[in-house]
Coordinates of C-alpha atoms and ligand atoms in Angstrom, one line a residue:
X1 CA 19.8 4.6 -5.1
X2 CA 16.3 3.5 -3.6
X3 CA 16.5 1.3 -1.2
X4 CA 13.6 -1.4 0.0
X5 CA 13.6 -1.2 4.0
X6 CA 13.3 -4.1 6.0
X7 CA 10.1 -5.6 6.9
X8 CA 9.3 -4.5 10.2
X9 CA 8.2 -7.7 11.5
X10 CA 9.0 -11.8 10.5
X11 CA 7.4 -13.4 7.4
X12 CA 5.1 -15.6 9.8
X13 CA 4.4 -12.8 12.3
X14 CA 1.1 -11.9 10.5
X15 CA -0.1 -15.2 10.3
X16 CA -2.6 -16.5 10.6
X17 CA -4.0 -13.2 9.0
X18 CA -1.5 -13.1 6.3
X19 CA 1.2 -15.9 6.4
X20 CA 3.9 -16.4 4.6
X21 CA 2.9 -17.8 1.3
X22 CA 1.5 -13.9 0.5
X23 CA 4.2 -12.3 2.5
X24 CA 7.2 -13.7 1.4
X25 CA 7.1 -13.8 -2.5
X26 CA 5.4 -10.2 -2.9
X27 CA 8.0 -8.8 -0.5
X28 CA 10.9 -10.6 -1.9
X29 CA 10.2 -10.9 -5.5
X30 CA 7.2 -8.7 -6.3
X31 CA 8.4 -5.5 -4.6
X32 CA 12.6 -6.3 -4.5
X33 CA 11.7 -5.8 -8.6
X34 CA 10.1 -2.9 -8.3
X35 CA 12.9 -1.8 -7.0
X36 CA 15.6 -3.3 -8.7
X37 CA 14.0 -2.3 -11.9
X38 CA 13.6 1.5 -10.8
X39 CA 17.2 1.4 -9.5
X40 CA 18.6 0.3 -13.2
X41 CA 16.0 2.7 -15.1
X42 CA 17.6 5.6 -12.9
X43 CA 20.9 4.5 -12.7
X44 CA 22.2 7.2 -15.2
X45 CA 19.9 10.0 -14.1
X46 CA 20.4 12.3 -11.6
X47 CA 16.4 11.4 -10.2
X48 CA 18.5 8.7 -8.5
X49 CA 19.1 10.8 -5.7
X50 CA 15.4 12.3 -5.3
X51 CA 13.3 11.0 -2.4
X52 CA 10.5 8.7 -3.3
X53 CA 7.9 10.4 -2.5
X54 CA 9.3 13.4 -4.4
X55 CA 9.4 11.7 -7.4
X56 CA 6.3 10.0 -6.9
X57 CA 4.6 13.1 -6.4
X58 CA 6.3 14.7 -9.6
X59 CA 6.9 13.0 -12.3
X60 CA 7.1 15.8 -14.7
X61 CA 10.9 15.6 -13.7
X62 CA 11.2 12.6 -15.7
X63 CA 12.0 12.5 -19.1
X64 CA 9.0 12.0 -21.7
X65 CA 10.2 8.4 -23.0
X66 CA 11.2 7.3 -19.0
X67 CA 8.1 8.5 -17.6
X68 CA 5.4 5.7 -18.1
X69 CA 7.6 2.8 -16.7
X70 CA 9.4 5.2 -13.9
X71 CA 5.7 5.9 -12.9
X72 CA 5.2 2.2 -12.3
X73 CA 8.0 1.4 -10.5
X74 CA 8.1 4.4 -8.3
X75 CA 4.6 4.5 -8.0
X76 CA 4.3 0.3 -6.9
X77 CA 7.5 1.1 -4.6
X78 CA 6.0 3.5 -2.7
X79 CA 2.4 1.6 -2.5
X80 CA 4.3 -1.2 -0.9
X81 CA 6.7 0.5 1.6
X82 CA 3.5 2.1 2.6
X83 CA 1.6 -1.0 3.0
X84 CA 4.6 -3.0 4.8
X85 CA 4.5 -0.3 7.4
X86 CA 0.7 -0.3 8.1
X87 CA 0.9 -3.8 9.0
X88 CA 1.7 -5.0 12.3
X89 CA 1.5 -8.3 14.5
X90 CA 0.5 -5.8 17.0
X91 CA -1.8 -4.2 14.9
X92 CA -5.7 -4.1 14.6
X93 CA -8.4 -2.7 17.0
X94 CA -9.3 0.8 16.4
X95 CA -7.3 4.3 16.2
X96 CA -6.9 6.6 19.1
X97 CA -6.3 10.4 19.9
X98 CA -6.3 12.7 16.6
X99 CA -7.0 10.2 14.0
X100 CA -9.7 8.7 15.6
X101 CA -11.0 11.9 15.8
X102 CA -10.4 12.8 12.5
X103 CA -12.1 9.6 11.6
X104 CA -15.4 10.4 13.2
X105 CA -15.5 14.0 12.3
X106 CA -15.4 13.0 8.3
X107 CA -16.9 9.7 8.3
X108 CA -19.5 9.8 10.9
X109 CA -17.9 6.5 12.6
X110 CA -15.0 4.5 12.6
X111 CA -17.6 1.4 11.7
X112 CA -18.3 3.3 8.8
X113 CA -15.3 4.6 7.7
X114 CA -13.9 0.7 8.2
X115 CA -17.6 -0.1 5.5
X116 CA -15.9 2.4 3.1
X117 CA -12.6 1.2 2.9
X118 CA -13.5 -2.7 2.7
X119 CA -16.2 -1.5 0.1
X120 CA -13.6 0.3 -1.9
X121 CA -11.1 -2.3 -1.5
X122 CA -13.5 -5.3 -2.9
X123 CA -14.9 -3.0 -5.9
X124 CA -11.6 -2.0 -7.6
X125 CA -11.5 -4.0 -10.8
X126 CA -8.6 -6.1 -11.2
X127 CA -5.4 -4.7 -9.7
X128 CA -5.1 -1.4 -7.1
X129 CA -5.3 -0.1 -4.1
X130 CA -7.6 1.0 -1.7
X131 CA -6.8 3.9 0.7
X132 CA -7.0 6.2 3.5
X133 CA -5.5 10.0 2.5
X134 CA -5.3 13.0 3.9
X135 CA -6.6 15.5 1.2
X136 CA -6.3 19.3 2.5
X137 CA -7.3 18.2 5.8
X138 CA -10.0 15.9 5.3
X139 CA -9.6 12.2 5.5
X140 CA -11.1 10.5 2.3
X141 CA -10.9 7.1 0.9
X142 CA -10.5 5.9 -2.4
X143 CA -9.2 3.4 -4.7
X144 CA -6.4 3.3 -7.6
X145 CA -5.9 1.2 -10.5
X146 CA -2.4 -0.4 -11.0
X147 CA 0.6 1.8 -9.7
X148 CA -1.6 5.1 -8.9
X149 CA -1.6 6.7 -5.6
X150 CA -3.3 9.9 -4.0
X151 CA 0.0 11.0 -3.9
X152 CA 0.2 11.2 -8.1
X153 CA -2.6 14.0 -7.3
X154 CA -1.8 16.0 -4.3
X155 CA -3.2 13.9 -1.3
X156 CA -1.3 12.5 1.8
X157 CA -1.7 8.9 1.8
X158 CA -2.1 7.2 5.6
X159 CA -3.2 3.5 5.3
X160 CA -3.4 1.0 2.2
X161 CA -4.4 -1.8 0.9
X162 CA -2.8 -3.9 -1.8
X163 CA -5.7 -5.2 -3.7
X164 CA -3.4 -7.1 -6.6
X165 CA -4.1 -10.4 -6.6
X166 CA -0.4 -11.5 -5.7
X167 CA -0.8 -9.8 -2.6
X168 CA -3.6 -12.5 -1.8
X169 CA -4.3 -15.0 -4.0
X170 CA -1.7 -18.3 -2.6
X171 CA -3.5 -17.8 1.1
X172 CA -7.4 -16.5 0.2
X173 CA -7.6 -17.8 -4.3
X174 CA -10.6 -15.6 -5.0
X175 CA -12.1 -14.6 -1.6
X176 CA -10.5 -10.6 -1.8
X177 CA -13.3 -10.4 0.8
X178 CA -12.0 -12.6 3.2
X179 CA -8.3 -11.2 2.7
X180 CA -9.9 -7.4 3.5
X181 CA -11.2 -8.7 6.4
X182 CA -8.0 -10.4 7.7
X183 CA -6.3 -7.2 6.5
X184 CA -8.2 -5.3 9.8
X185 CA -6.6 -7.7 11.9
X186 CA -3.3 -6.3 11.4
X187 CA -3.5 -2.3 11.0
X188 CA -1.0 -1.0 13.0
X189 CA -3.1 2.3 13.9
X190 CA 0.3 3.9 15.8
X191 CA 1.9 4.0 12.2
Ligands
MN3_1 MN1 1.9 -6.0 -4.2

């Protein structure tokens, strides 16, 4: 069955960036369900034994009358492992070596690749993600409604943001700009 890994750090080791009262919850009830909820959809199906990302990346494998809800929990299961491991009391800063390069050579600047991503995470209507991908060897970023993820169409995804407002609201209410800008605080670049 799919299985949600430990956090890699404590539920106050964010703070004050993100503390506990958006760390917590989401992790423990928000995505736990995800999970929980895919696991008991799947529980009869052979897809049980598929890697995440496979499934996420294909989910033609499903069956037709599965497929919608299997592509939300998958999909939000993977978003949040994702995000998890990009966060890091360690984190912040800028990236080095290769995707720092990488960084300059398709966004001009890591300021300006930093503008994009804040920009895109701010602007997505209601719930999503923002992110960093990998698409054929050029670093892009965009944003997704809901569950979607650049996996769903071919991309590598690198770095997220979850831009739902549970993933925010008990520590920031309305400012998503302030959360975004907390959110820099804590990148852990090495993952
Ligand atoms: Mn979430």
């Amino acid at each position: 069955s799919f299985v949600q890994r430990d956090l890699p750090y404590g539920f106050d080791d964010l703070a004050p960036h993100l503390d506990r009262s958006v760390l917590e919850i989401h992790f423990t009830k928000h995505h736990a369900g995800y999970v929980a909820n895919l696991n008991a959809a799947l529980e009869h199906s052979d897809l049980i034994n598929k890697s995440l990302e496979s499934l996420v990346a294909d989910l033609s494998v499903v069956a037709e009358g599965q497929r919608a809800a299997v592509k939300k929990l998958a999909g939000q299961h993977y978003n949040h492992q994702l995000y998890w491991e990009s966060l890091s009391p360690r984190g912040g800063g800028e990236p080095v070596g290769a995707l720092a390069d990488a960084i300059v050579r398709d966004f001009g600047s890591y300021d300006e690749f930093r503008k994009q991503f804040s920009a895109a995470s701010a602007a997505q209507f209601g719930s999503g993600w923002a992110w960093l991908s990998d698409n054929n060897g050029k670093l892009e970023v965009s944003s997704t409604g809901n569950e979607d993820t650049p996996l769903m169409t071919g991309a590598k995804p690198l770095l997220t943001l979850d831009v739902w407002e549970h993933a925010y609201y008990l520590q920031y209410q309305n400012r998503r700009p302030d959360f975004i800008e907390a959110f820099w605080n804590v990148v852990d670049w090495n993952a």
